[in-house]
mmCIF file of C-alpha atoms in Angstrom:
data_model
loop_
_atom_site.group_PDB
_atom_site.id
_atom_site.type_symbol
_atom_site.label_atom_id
_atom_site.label_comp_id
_atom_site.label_asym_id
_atom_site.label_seq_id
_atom_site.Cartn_x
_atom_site.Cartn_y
_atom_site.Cartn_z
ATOM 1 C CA UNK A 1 0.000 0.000 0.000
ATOM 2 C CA UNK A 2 1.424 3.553 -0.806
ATOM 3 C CA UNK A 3 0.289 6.336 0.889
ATOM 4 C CA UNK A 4 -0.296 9.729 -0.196
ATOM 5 C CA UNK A 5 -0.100 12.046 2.249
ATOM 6 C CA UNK A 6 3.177 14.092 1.824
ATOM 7 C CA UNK A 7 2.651 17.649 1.430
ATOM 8 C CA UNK A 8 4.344 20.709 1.379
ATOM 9 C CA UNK A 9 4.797 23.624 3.920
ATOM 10 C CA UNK A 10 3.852 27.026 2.096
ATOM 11 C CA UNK A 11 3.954 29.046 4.974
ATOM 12 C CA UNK A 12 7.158 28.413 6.127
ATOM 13 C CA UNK A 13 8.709 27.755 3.394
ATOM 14 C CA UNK A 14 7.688 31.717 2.233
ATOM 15 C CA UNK A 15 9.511 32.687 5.366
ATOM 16 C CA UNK A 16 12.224 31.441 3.917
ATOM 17 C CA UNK A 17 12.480 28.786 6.377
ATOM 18 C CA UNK A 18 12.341 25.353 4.536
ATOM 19 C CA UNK A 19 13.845 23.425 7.478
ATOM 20 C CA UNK A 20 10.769 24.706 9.571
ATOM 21 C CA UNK A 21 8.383 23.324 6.758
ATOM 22 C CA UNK A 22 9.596 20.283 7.414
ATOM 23 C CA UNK A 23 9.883 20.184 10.725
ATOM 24 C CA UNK A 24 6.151 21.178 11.196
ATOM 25 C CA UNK A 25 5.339 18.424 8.494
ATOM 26 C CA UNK A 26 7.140 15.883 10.238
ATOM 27 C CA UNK A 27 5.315 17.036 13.964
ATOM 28 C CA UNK A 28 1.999 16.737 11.724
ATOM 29 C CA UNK A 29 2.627 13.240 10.782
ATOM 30 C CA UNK A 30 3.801 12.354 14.210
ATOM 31 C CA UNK A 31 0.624 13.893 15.532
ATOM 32 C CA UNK A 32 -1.758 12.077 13.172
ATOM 33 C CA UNK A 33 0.306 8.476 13.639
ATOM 34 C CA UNK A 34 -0.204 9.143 17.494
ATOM 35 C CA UNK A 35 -3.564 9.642 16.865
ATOM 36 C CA UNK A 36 -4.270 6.476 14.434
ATOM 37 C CA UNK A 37 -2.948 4.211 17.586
ATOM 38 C CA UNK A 38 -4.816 5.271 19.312
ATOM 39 C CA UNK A 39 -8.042 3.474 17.826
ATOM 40 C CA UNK A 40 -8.025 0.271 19.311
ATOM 41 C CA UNK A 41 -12.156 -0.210 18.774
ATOM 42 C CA UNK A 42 -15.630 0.510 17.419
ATOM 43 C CA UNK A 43 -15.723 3.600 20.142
ATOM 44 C CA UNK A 44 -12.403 5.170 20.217
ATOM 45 C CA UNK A 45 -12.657 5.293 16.156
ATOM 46 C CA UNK A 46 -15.259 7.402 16.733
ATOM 47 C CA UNK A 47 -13.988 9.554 19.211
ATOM 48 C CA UNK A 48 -10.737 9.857 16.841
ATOM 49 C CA UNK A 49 -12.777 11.487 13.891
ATOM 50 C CA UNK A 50 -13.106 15.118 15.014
ATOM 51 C CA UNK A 51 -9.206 15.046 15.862
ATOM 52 C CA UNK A 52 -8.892 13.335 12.880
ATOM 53 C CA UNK A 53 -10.435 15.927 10.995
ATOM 54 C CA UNK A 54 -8.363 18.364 12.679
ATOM 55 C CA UNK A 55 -5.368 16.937 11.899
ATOM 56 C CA UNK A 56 -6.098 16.403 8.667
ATOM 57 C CA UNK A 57 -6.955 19.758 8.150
ATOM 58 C CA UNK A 58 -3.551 21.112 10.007
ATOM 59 C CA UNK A 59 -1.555 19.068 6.821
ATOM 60 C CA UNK A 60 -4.175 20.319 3.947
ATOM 61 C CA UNK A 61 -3.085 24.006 4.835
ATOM 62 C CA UNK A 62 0.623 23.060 4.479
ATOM 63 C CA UNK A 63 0.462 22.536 0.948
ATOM 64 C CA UNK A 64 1.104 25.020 -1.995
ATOM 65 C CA UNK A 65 4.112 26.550 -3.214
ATOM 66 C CA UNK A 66 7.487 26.188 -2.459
ATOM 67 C CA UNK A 67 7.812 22.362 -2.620
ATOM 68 C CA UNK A 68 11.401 22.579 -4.406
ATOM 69 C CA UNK A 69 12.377 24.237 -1.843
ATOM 70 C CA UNK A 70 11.332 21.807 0.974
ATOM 71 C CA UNK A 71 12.532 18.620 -1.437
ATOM 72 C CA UNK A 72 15.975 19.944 -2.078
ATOM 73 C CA UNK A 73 15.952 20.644 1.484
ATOM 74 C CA UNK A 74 14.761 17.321 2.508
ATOM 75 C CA UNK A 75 17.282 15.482 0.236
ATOM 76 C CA UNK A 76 20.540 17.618 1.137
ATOM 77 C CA UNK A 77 20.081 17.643 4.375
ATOM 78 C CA UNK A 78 21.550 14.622 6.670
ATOM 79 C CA UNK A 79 19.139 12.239 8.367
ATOM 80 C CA UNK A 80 16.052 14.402 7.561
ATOM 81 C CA UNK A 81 14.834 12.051 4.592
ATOM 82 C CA UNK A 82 15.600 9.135 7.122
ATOM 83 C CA UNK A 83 13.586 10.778 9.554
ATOM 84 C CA UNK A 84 10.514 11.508 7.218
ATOM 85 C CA UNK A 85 10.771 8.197 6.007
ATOM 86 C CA UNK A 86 10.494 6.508 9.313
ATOM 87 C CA UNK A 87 7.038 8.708 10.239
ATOM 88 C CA UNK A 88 5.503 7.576 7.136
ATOM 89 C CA UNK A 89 6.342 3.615 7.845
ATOM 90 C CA UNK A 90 5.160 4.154 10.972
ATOM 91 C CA UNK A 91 2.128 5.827 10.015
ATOM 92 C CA UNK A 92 1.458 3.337 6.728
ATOM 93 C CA UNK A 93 1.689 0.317 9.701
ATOM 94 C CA UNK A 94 -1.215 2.221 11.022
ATOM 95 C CA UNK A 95 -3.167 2.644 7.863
ATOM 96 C CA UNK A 96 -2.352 -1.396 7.523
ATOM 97 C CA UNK A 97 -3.355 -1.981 10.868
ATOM 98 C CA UNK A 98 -6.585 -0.352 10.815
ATOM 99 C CA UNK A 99 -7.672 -1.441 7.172
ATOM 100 C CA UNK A 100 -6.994 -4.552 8.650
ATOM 101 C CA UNK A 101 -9.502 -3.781 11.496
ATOM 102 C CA UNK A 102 -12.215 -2.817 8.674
ATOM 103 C CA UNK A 103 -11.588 0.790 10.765
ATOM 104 C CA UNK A 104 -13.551 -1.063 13.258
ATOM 105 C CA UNK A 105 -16.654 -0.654 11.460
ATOM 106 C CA UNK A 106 -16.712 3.026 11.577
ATOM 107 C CA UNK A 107 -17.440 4.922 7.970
ATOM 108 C CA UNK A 108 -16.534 8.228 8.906
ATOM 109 C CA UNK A 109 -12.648 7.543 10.185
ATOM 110 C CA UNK A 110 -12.505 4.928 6.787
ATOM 111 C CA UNK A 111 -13.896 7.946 4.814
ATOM 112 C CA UNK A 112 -11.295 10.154 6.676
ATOM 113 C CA UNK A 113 -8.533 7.998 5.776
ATOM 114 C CA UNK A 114 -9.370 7.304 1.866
ATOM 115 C CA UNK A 115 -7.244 10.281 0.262
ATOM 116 C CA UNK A 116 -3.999 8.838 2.167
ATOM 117 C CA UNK A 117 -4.415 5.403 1.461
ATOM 118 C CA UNK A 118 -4.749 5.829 -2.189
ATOM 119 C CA UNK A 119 -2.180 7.236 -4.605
ATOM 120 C CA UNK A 120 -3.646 9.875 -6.488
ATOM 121 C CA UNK A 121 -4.174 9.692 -10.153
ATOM 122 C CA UNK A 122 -1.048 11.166 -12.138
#
């Protein structure tokens, strides 16, 4: 399963502060893979949507421009790729992990989910 949920950090990144971009991208991730283990059944899915949602949110409004400018610093900087990496396995073994769970039967943190477990359409 790939998932899609990389973005870019527009805001900081227009400060001139790409290294900031990513940290608040990586703290985002962290956040939402916290989050995802959370759920553990039928009733704390549930509870996770709204924070979900939230979260969710917080990455949408990182993305726009300036995603050179957070890739080129991403791939010339030591151990920051490494790092971003090893949020995203960690939060894929969550996307596994629930989908595995059938999101323990709850639509709305499935629905929630969807854009990050699929890769978008070139």
């Amino acid at each position: 399963m790939f998932c899609a949920c990389v973005c870019v950090c527009a805001p900081a990144l227009a400060a001139g502060a790409p290294q900031q971009a990513c940290a608040a991208l990586e703290q985002a991730l962290a956040e939402e893979n916290a989050l995802l283990a959370g759920v553990t059944d039928a009733a704390s899915a549930a509870a996770a949507v709204p924070q979900l949602h939230a979260c969710l949110e917080k990455l949408a409004s990182m993305r726009g421009e300036g995603e050179n400018e957070l890739w080129s610093y991403i791939d010339n900087t030591p151990d920051v790729k490494t790092r971003l990496v090893e949020v995203l396995e960690r939060l894929a073994a969550q996307f596994r992990r629930l989908e595995q769970a059938e999101f323990y039967r709850c639509a709305e943190l499935q629905s929630a989910l969807a854009p990050q477990l699929h890769t978008p359409e070139e």
